[in-house]
Amino acid sequence: MIGKKILAGAMAALLLAACPGLESCAEEGQETPAAEGAEAPQPEKTPEELAAEEEARKNAIYEIVPDSNNLPGWPEGPKVHAASAIVMDMESGAVLYAKAAEEQHFPASITKLLTTLVALETGEPDDTVTFSEDSISFLEPGDASVGMLVGEQLSLNDALHAVLLASANEVSYAVAENMGIKMGGTYQTFIDRMNERAVELGCTGSHWVNANGLHDDQHFTTAHDMARIAAAVYQYEPFQHLMGSLEYTIAPTSLKNEPRTCWQNHKMLWPENEYYYEFCRGGKTGYTDQSGTTLVTMADNGQMRLAAVVMADYGVQAYEDTRAMLDYAFGNFTKVTIADKETSGDIETFQDEGAYVVLPAGVDFTQLECQISTAEGEAETEEVSFDRWIEVLTAPPAPPAETPAEGEQPGQEGTDGTPAGAPADGAQPGAEGAADGSQPGAEGTADGSQPGAEGAPASADGAVPASAEGVRPGTDGVAPAGADGAQPGTDGTRPEAGESGDASGNQGLSGTGENPDDVSSGQDGEDPASGTAGNKENDAGSGSERAGTIVYTYAGQEAGHAAVVLNQSYFGEGSEIEWTPADGSKRKSKETAPKKLGGLSTRQMIIAGVGAVRLVVIGCAGMSRRKRTQERKRRNRKNKKTS
């Protein structure tokens, strides 16, 4: 019996060897349900067929109408091959062109813009970047690299050139690792900070797991988020200097006795290149098989500074799409200064007289809607409520500054960096504000203080001046500006004012000094927009001024915003109001605010009304008593006559 089984197995093996197609025939025979509707195996597609399908996908994406084209009264923007695209004004945050701008995509190497931003905010140009085994071992063939070796060292300045120009992945890792250590942690500490910083900038659709952009399913962002990041990093003068280089040579190191040259990859920066764009000032390229082509471009035509982003694009088509988008934005939008247009009685002054909105062609300022909101502040780790700001504004005059010691000049800095004679009872140094009703931060002296005693507190008995050291803007970045709009620095000095910015989380984008700290950023505890603060004095008795933000929109799109000081007309609660500026146009404020009559707020009118009623009641009561007295006297006289 066993012998028969062995013989049968041997015969089966011989049949299989003699007929190799028998197995496939058996599998096909098992797929008899194909006749009942199951799909039959498809033949492999030819390269020509695959190319045709890819072209069809490109055309379908190209035909998608940009979201901004659907806005009423908006100039018609160009179609692009990118799946997502955006053009944003970097100073106001106004979105001028958008196509699926909130859709999530893999960023590839444009990630390195956020890496550079966090590195610039953490390190110094001369900081040492040391290459560990971890910073190099992950590289695979084809990954962008400058061939760094374990143990080599570069300055942070050299390293960031390699990151931005050569898109070197191992250098990006090393920068993150070394800056993470400087933060007191590790590489992951730096990645965590990237995610935190993105949230601070207002990013809503991003998650970062590495510093170089190599593919990871959990590493993604949106075109709008990348525009926010581009606007933030562009404010730093060192970044602009880095991007101004078309090539950069890294000197030999102790382990490699030859220089390394990094070349700029962004073709719109190269003169005589067919993709050269005269207004291009910087940017970053990116590509992986999963992300497609990604491209970020910063452009400045002398009137507006724009960030253009395309994601999931196709090769050099990204440059053509970017050019079309930038030409559209520069040609169809203009900046309009707010201060000389806004006539609302709700606003006392603009903290930045240069604040502006970006308007589409044919749209007038009076067509904008506005929303006014008050601001909260933050002092060190203690939340400062809005009422606290009013308390500071209405505090009694500060006592006279102490008389300088013999030989010491008023306002002279002491050995600990505080002005000589500055009070130590809670007032912060550097608050060169008066306490007699003038706006915090305005230069002046308190009542009775000696001339030149800069550093007199803005409030007495430990009240924290709104513009003093340690007081940071609140969640919307608003704080009363110092004199000329500059915010006091953390050491009590006044930094150079940035060119512009805003007070609700967007960035002031250029500084006058080389130090990045000279630039106002208006984000997460940093100083808000720079500019000229109003010098109008507060009504110290009533505390009539409050910090706030006014946001302008057109067709639902934000056109710009500014930090403001609100006057009494904004106090109290009431329904939505419609008010009429001096130009006669109707404007609506979405924020509830009191109606005004003859310059009085609702609360003032109620108080006045109650007072009037009391006067009427008292008057009527008095008249009634007088009439009764007269009637009693008349009856008495009559009785005397009859008697």
XYZ file of C-alpha atoms in Angstrom:
643
model
C 0.000 0.000 0.000
C 2.812 2.351 0.912
C 4.634 1.415 -2.268
C 1.604 2.398 -4.355
C 1.460 5.826 -2.723
C 5.147 6.415 -3.388
C 4.698 5.386 -7.010
C 1.714 7.750 -7.438
C 3.691 10.667 -5.974
C 6.614 10.000 -8.296
C 4.350 9.931 -11.337
C 2.768 13.253 -10.308
C 6.198 14.849 -9.936
C 7.169 13.659 -13.407
C 3.999 15.125 -14.902
C 4.631 18.537 -13.284
C 8.206 18.618 -14.496
C 7.174 17.712 -17.995
C 4.353 20.292 -18.160
C 5.337 23.562 -16.402
C 2.151 25.243 -17.588
C 0.008 22.794 -15.787
C 0.091 24.752 -12.506
C -1.042 28.016 -14.095
C -3.686 26.227 -15.976
C -4.929 24.860 -12.690
C -5.062 28.315 -11.104
C -6.904 29.733 -14.054
C -9.289 26.752 -13.816
C -9.971 27.681 -10.197
C -10.968 31.196 -11.294
C -14.097 29.930 -13.006
C -16.101 32.680 -11.218
C -14.595 35.070 -13.785
C -17.425 34.048 -16.046
C -19.774 35.157 -13.293
C -18.433 38.747 -13.140
C -14.993 38.547 -11.487
C -12.359 40.757 -13.119
C -9.885 39.005 -15.299
C -6.175 39.877 -14.911
C -5.295 43.068 -16.787
C -2.352 43.091 -19.142
C 0.553 45.329 -18.148
C 0.313 48.889 -19.489
C 2.848 50.164 -21.920
C 5.006 53.204 -21.084
C 2.975 55.197 -23.572
C -0.275 54.313 -21.829
C 1.158 55.192 -18.411
C 2.363 58.554 -19.751
C -1.075 59.286 -21.200
C -2.736 58.559 -17.855
C -0.305 60.826 -16.038
C -0.968 63.615 -18.534
C -4.705 63.177 -18.028
C -4.242 63.518 -14.247
C -2.188 66.684 -14.719
C -4.823 68.209 -16.965
C -7.603 67.337 -14.533
C -5.750 69.047 -11.660
C -4.972 72.039 -13.872
C -8.646 72.493 -14.713
C -9.601 72.829 -11.032
C -10.664 76.437 -10.501
C -8.698 78.212 -7.714
C -10.812 78.804 -4.615
C -10.056 82.514 -4.665
C -11.653 82.801 -8.131
C -15.006 81.963 -6.542
C -14.890 85.006 -4.247
C -17.277 87.798 -5.333
C -15.471 90.761 -6.810
C -12.103 88.979 -6.723
C -9.737 89.253 -9.714
C -9.576 85.999 -11.679
C -6.328 84.172 -10.945
C -4.443 81.721 -13.169
C -4.951 77.967 -13.221
C -1.936 75.964 -12.060
C -0.809 72.351 -12.259
C -0.117 72.159 -8.521
C -2.666 70.316 -6.396
C -2.373 73.069 -3.753
C -1.116 76.626 -4.110
C -1.206 79.984 -2.358
C 0.088 83.541 -2.566
C 0.123 85.429 0.755
C 1.241 88.937 1.664
C 3.977 88.241 4.204
C 3.405 91.327 6.333
C -0.378 91.453 6.672
C -1.078 87.747 6.206
C -3.670 88.543 3.510
C -4.243 85.604 1.154
C -4.378 86.873 -2.423
C -4.581 83.559 -4.284
C -5.585 80.126 -3.036
C -6.132 76.682 -4.499
C -6.840 73.935 -1.947
C -4.477 75.834 0.365
C -5.571 73.916 3.492
C -5.148 70.470 1.914
C -2.425 68.362 3.528
C 0.587 67.198 1.499
C 4.063 65.832 2.090
C 6.443 68.831 2.100
C 9.785 67.199 1.207
C 12.740 69.598 1.596
C 10.745 72.783 2.061
C 10.663 71.449 5.638
C 14.133 72.964 5.936
C 12.624 76.474 6.106
C 11.093 75.641 9.479
C 14.341 73.940 10.529
C 16.208 77.140 9.650
C 13.698 79.324 11.510
C 14.022 77.361 14.756
C 17.815 77.212 14.383
C 18.064 80.994 13.898
C 15.906 81.557 16.970
C 17.998 79.148 19.041
C 21.629 79.498 18.020
C 24.317 81.974 17.035
C 26.227 82.000 13.714
C 29.445 80.819 15.393
C 27.850 77.924 17.274
C 29.525 74.594 16.555
C 27.612 71.840 14.776
C 29.194 68.430 15.399
C 28.240 65.463 13.199
C 27.280 62.333 15.111
C 26.777 58.814 13.807
C 23.010 59.346 13.977
C 23.213 62.435 11.781
C 24.763 60.462 8.918
C 23.813 56.776 9.207
C 20.215 57.257 7.993
C 21.280 58.488 4.534
C 20.357 56.331 1.562
C 21.719 56.453 -1.996
C 20.233 59.437 -3.819
C 19.571 61.524 -0.700
C 20.859 65.094 -1.006
C 24.112 65.409 0.948
C 27.428 67.254 1.086
C 29.334 64.194 2.292
C 29.914 65.059 5.938
C 31.845 62.587 8.099
C 31.268 61.469 11.672
C 33.155 63.814 13.991
C 33.398 66.734 11.553
C 32.415 70.168 12.788
C 30.943 73.198 11.053
C 29.788 76.588 12.272
C 26.039 77.065 12.331
C 26.481 79.667 9.578
C 28.226 77.140 7.301
C 25.704 74.465 8.185
C 22.676 76.619 7.300
C 24.215 77.449 3.931
C 24.429 73.706 3.280
C 20.837 73.247 4.473
C 19.287 75.974 2.304
C 21.469 75.902 -0.802
C 22.505 72.250 -1.142
C 19.477 70.887 0.769
C 21.882 68.599 2.640
C 19.865 66.107 4.680
C 22.616 65.058 7.068
C 23.409 68.704 7.828
C 19.732 69.392 8.613
C 19.767 66.486 11.065
C 23.003 67.689 12.676
C 21.691 71.242 13.039
C 18.560 69.934 14.763
C 20.565 67.606 16.999
C 23.047 70.252 18.120
C 20.432 72.970 18.615
C 18.313 70.457 20.537
C 21.263 69.858 22.837
C 21.646 73.626 23.227
C 17.993 73.727 24.294
C 18.897 71.265 27.011
C 17.548 68.192 25.247
C 18.093 66.069 22.172
C 17.257 65.901 18.485
C 13.646 65.184 19.440
C 13.588 68.359 21.537
C 14.264 70.323 18.356
C 11.517 68.467 16.459
C 9.092 69.211 19.288
C 10.034 72.873 19.061
C 9.351 72.800 15.302
C 5.815 71.642 16.014
C 5.358 74.219 18.782
C 6.669 77.024 16.592
C 4.353 76.057 13.763
C 1.366 76.288 16.101
C 2.573 79.673 17.343
C 2.610 80.909 13.749
C -1.009 79.876 13.272
C -0.378 76.644 11.368
C -3.394 74.356 11.567
C -2.639 71.417 9.265
C 0.981 70.484 9.937
C 2.880 67.760 11.768
C 6.666 67.417 11.701
C 8.699 64.321 12.570
C 12.108 65.216 11.116
C 14.238 68.230 10.244
C 14.993 67.451 6.587
C 11.705 66.433 4.965
C 12.616 62.870 3.978
C 9.362 60.999 3.545
C 7.334 59.888 6.515
C 3.585 59.316 6.461
C 3.253 61.393 9.659
C 5.236 64.334 8.248
C 2.879 66.700 6.420
C 1.789 70.310 6.040
C -0.368 72.639 3.928
C 0.389 75.388 1.432
C -1.069 77.995 3.789
C 1.047 76.764 6.703
C 4.175 76.891 4.553
C 3.364 80.482 3.590
C 3.137 81.373 7.283
C 6.489 79.699 7.943
C 8.056 81.456 4.950
C 6.824 84.828 6.221
C 8.289 84.132 9.666
C 11.747 83.053 8.528
C 11.990 85.828 5.926
C 11.922 88.472 8.665
C 15.384 87.395 9.802
C 18.225 89.294 8.162
C 20.570 86.268 8.436
C 18.097 84.239 6.376
C 17.960 86.922 3.694
C 21.761 86.923 3.656
C 21.846 83.131 3.319
C 19.345 83.188 0.467
C 21.281 85.923 -1.297
C 24.084 83.456 -2.025
C 24.037 81.573 -5.316
C 27.010 79.533 -4.165
C 28.855 79.103 -0.911
C 32.129 77.327 -0.148
C 32.648 75.533 3.140
C 36.316 75.532 4.137
C 38.212 72.254 4.736
C 37.679 70.646 8.129
C 39.961 68.654 10.386
C 38.718 65.426 8.763
C 38.375 66.460 5.138
C 41.140 68.495 3.604
C 39.175 69.928 0.716
C 36.461 72.589 0.413
C 32.811 71.827 -0.270
C 30.820 74.132 -2.553
C 27.060 74.463 -2.151
C 24.970 75.708 -5.078
C 21.607 77.449 -4.989
C 18.879 75.103 -6.259
C 16.067 77.650 -6.661
C 16.139 78.480 -10.367
C 14.211 81.749 -10.033
C 17.223 83.249 -8.233
C 19.690 82.600 -11.047
C 20.075 85.505 -13.564
C 20.070 84.466 -17.225
C 18.178 81.307 -16.250
C 14.955 80.811 -18.204
C 13.049 80.640 -14.930
C 14.723 83.702 -13.388
C 12.269 86.098 -11.706
C 13.504 89.596 -11.006
C 11.471 89.997 -7.807
C 12.486 86.651 -6.302
C 14.377 87.082 -3.019
C 14.525 83.560 -1.650
C 12.824 80.234 -1.249
C 13.309 76.494 -1.069
C 12.849 73.563 -3.416
C 11.675 70.068 -2.517
C 10.977 66.693 -4.097
C 10.306 63.088 -3.142
C 8.432 60.402 -5.049
C 5.576 60.742 -2.582
C 5.390 64.545 -2.433
C 6.002 65.453 -6.033
C 7.598 68.850 -6.571
C 7.178 71.395 -3.782
C 8.391 74.979 -4.022
C 8.349 78.024 -1.736
C 9.257 81.429 -3.164
C 9.608 84.828 -1.468
C 9.247 87.852 -3.749
C 9.487 91.623 -3.239
C 8.694 94.189 -5.950
C 9.303 97.176 -3.685
C 5.602 97.516 -2.852
C 4.575 94.146 -1.474
C 6.428 91.159 -0.043
C 4.779 87.909 -1.062
C 5.189 84.231 -0.264
C 4.145 81.815 -3.027
C 3.829 78.077 -2.379
C 3.017 75.188 -4.711
C 2.668 71.583 -3.549
C 2.280 68.295 -5.456
C 3.429 69.980 -8.659
C 5.373 68.630 -11.631
C 9.076 69.397 -12.055
C 9.910 72.750 -13.600
C 6.201 73.380 -14.051
C 6.378 74.589 -10.442
C 8.423 77.619 -11.574
C 5.950 78.496 -14.319
C 3.028 78.177 -11.916
C 4.832 80.333 -9.337
C 5.596 83.056 -11.875
C 1.966 83.157 -13.023
C 0.733 83.419 -9.434
C 3.175 86.170 -8.459
C 2.506 88.209 -11.609
C -1.215 87.935 -10.876
C -0.783 89.106 -7.274
C 1.547 92.006 -8.043
C -0.712 93.150 -10.887
C -4.101 92.952 -9.178
C -3.613 94.016 -5.563
C -2.494 97.191 -3.814
C -1.600 98.224 -0.269
C -3.785 100.869 1.363
C -2.728 102.514 4.622
C -5.430 102.184 7.270
C -4.824 105.129 9.579
C -5.821 107.826 7.103
C -8.899 105.866 5.953
C -10.404 104.584 9.179
C -12.665 107.127 10.850
C -14.464 104.912 13.362
C -15.175 106.557 16.672
C -14.335 103.237 18.350
C -10.619 103.692 17.643
C -8.517 106.284 19.413
C -5.155 105.669 17.737
C -3.260 103.097 15.676
C -0.161 101.722 17.343
C 1.434 101.450 13.893
C 0.517 104.358 11.674
C 1.901 102.395 8.718
C -0.495 99.458 9.150
C -2.221 98.603 5.879
C -4.696 96.364 4.122
C -4.266 94.659 0.747
C -7.179 95.323 -1.593
C -8.123 93.686 -4.902
C -8.309 95.945 -7.928
C -11.545 97.917 -7.977
C -12.306 97.451 -4.288
C -12.554 100.547 -2.097
C -11.613 100.671 1.583
C -15.201 101.494 2.521
C -16.315 98.099 1.175
C -14.394 96.253 3.871
C -15.965 94.778 6.957
C -14.128 95.112 10.225
C -14.054 93.307 13.527
C -12.688 94.941 16.654
C -11.517 92.945 19.637
C -9.867 93.823 22.910
C -6.518 92.423 23.988
C -5.213 90.536 26.966
C -1.640 90.724 28.161
C 0.762 88.365 29.834
C 3.412 89.371 32.353
C 6.078 86.746 32.893
C 4.066 83.662 33.973
C 1.144 85.644 35.375
C -1.861 86.231 33.168
C -2.731 89.905 33.004
C -6.416 90.416 32.399
C -7.849 93.300 30.485
C -8.947 94.914 33.734
C -5.336 94.805 34.863
C -4.333 96.881 31.870
C -6.919 99.452 32.831
C -5.611 99.416 36.386
C -2.160 100.230 35.050
C -3.507 102.969 32.825
C -5.487 104.584 35.635
C -2.986 104.133 38.467
C -2.158 107.221 40.538
C 0.987 109.173 39.712
C 4.231 107.476 40.688
C 6.324 108.982 43.458
C 9.257 111.155 42.414
C 12.328 109.249 41.281
C 15.071 108.975 43.859
C 17.733 111.629 43.678
C 20.815 110.207 41.947
C 23.818 109.610 44.118
C 26.621 112.110 43.954
C 28.409 111.902 40.638
C 25.721 109.722 39.124
C 23.718 111.017 36.169
C 19.944 110.616 36.104
C 18.962 107.622 33.969
C 22.519 106.244 34.001
C 22.645 102.472 33.883
C 23.830 100.740 37.016
C 26.044 97.709 37.214
C 23.060 95.390 37.143
C 21.681 96.944 33.981
C 18.900 98.910 35.694
C 18.664 102.689 35.523
C 20.152 104.420 38.532
C 17.454 105.525 40.910
C 14.839 103.186 39.367
C 12.282 102.086 41.965
C 12.516 98.528 43.212
C 8.955 98.069 44.443
C 7.767 95.995 41.522
C 8.168 98.533 38.743
C 10.248 97.230 35.867
C 13.234 99.095 34.454
C 13.005 100.571 31.027
C 9.382 101.686 31.313
C 9.986 105.246 30.268
C 6.331 106.105 30.709
C 4.543 108.700 32.787
C 1.951 107.754 35.328
C -0.048 110.964 35.055
C -2.376 109.742 32.364
C -0.042 109.411 29.432
C -0.036 106.184 27.438
C 2.299 103.510 28.863
C 5.564 103.548 27.000
C 5.333 107.196 26.005
C 8.433 109.083 26.957
C 7.937 111.419 29.837
C 8.185 111.716 33.577
C 5.756 111.095 36.392
C 4.224 114.024 38.233
C 6.849 115.436 40.469
C 9.665 113.290 39.148
C 12.937 114.932 38.351
C 13.710 115.716 34.721
C 15.634 112.996 32.983
C 14.597 110.229 35.356
C 13.835 107.797 32.554
C 12.741 104.662 34.214
C 10.068 106.164 36.435
C 7.417 103.493 36.739
C 4.160 103.711 34.830
C 2.252 102.878 37.977
C 2.798 102.943 41.681
C 3.077 100.303 44.377
C 4.264 97.478 42.239
C 1.760 97.737 39.415
C 3.374 96.312 36.317
C 3.598 98.903 33.548
C 2.025 97.683 30.343
C 5.188 98.415 28.394
C 7.700 97.419 31.029
C 10.206 94.629 30.861
C 8.604 91.249 31.230
C 5.171 92.223 29.976
C 4.499 90.369 26.784
C 1.564 90.691 24.423
C -1.344 88.376 24.940
C -2.743 85.637 22.791
C -3.404 87.986 19.926
C -0.035 89.671 20.249
C -1.295 93.098 21.224
C 0.308 95.342 23.789
C 0.502 99.102 24.100
C 3.536 100.202 22.163
C 6.321 102.299 23.544
C 7.199 105.709 22.226
C 7.476 105.697 18.453
C 5.948 102.251 18.433
C 9.020 100.369 19.564
C 8.561 97.854 22.340
C 10.980 97.809 25.253
C 13.432 94.952 24.998
C 13.841 92.331 27.635
C 16.834 94.160 29.039
C 14.944 97.404 29.364
C 16.352 98.885 26.175
C 14.407 99.818 23.092
C 15.050 97.546 20.104
C 15.088 98.882 16.611
C 11.585 99.010 15.223
C 10.732 96.587 12.460
C 9.339 97.899 9.246
C 5.904 96.529 9.821
C 3.936 93.740 11.294
C 0.700 93.036 12.985
C -0.665 92.296 16.374
C -2.619 89.060 15.913
C -0.033 86.500 15.266
C 1.449 87.545 11.979
C 4.982 88.739 11.599
C 6.689 92.087 11.304
C 8.943 91.193 8.457
C 11.977 93.350 8.416
C 14.273 94.805 10.992
C 16.714 97.617 10.778
C 19.466 95.849 12.676
C 21.406 92.717 11.844
C 20.349 91.035 15.033
C 17.143 89.040 14.453
C 15.935 90.241 17.821
C 15.617 93.701 16.275
C 12.613 92.482 14.368
C 9.109 92.614 15.737
C 7.277 89.359 15.292
C 4.016 89.723 17.117
C 3.904 86.006 17.878
C 3.560 84.089 21.126
C 4.983 86.504 23.597
C 7.105 88.498 21.196
C 6.544 92.165 20.572
C 3.739 93.172 18.233
C 3.841 95.495 15.292
C 6.278 98.300 15.353
C 5.489 101.790 14.272
C 4.362 105.064 15.747
C 2.195 104.848 18.827
C -0.291 107.583 19.467
C 0.885 110.255 21.865
C -2.624 111.142 22.929
C -2.908 111.164 26.706
C -5.362 108.900 28.463
C -8.120 110.181 30.659
C -6.497 108.917 33.857
C -9.652 109.426 35.812
C -11.825 107.179 33.639
C -9.263 104.862 32.055
C -10.666 105.576 28.601
C -8.098 103.745 26.460
C -7.776 100.030 25.874
C -5.493 97.961 23.662
C -7.165 96.033 20.886
C -6.984 94.691 17.354
C -9.009 95.609 14.308
C -9.261 93.037 11.515
C -10.476 93.932 8.025
C -12.048 91.458 5.630
C -13.414 91.537 2.113
C -15.548 88.722 0.719
C -14.607 86.694 3.774
C -10.879 87.052 3.114
C -8.702 88.879 5.615
C -7.253 92.013 4.079
C -5.112 93.071 7.029
C -5.217 94.021 10.676
C -3.638 96.405 13.127
C -3.058 97.006 16.816
C -5.179 99.875 18.058
C -6.097 101.824 21.168
C -9.845 101.848 21.756
C -11.721 104.756 23.253
C -14.797 104.990 25.464
C -17.186 104.274 22.608
C -16.156 100.639 22.805
C -17.053 100.146 26.481
C -20.040 98.200 27.687
C -22.175 95.609 25.951
C -24.688 95.995 23.195
C -25.964 94.557 19.944
C -24.135 94.624 16.637
C -23.784 98.198 15.540
C -23.688 99.937 12.237
C -21.705 103.106 12.168
C -20.986 105.729 9.588
C -17.441 107.047 9.033
C -16.767 110.580 7.962
C -16.883 109.586 4.292
C -20.568 108.724 4.697
C -20.306 105.035 3.841
C -22.074 102.409 5.923
C -19.795 100.042 7.838
C -20.655 97.184 10.141
C -18.689 96.011 13.116
C -19.192 92.320 13.905
C -18.043 92.915 17.460
C -20.761 93.902 19.881
C -20.251 97.458 21.047
C -22.406 100.244 22.446
C -24.303 102.597 20.236
C -23.308 106.194 20.453
C -25.350 109.381 20.595
C -23.595 112.678 20.615
C -20.309 110.977 21.446
C -21.762 109.161 24.489
C -21.575 105.403 24.989
C -24.576 103.302 25.991
C -23.401 103.122 29.591
C -22.946 106.882 29.722
C -26.408 107.418 28.253
C -27.962 105.051 30.820
C -26.243 106.879 33.672
C -27.349 110.202 32.258
C -30.910 108.902 31.840
C -31.091 107.619 35.397
C -29.780 110.947 36.619
C -32.396 112.797 34.579
C -35.214 110.636 35.975
C -34.027 111.305 39.521
C -33.995 115.026 38.838
C -37.516 114.870 37.450
C -38.769 112.866 40.453
C -37.066 115.200 42.914
C -38.400 118.195 41.037
C -41.940 116.843 40.972
C -41.796 115.984 44.655
C -40.575 119.472 45.472
C -43.292 121.084 43.406
C -45.914 118.910 45.111
C -44.732 119.904 48.572
C -44.685 123.569 47.630
C -48.207 123.347 46.232
C -49.530 121.649 49.386
C -47.829 124.281 51.556
C -49.385 127.091 49.548
C -52.826 125.443 49.714
C -52.530 125.065 53.512
C -51.581 128.736 53.912
C -54.505 129.779 51.715
C -56.976 127.800 53.847
C -55.510 129.269 57.035
C -55.959 132.815 55.732
C -59.547 132.049 54.713
C -60.366 130.619 58.128
C -59.004 133.718 59.853
C -61.214 135.969 57.726
C -64.376 133.988 58.431
C -63.669 133.863 62.127
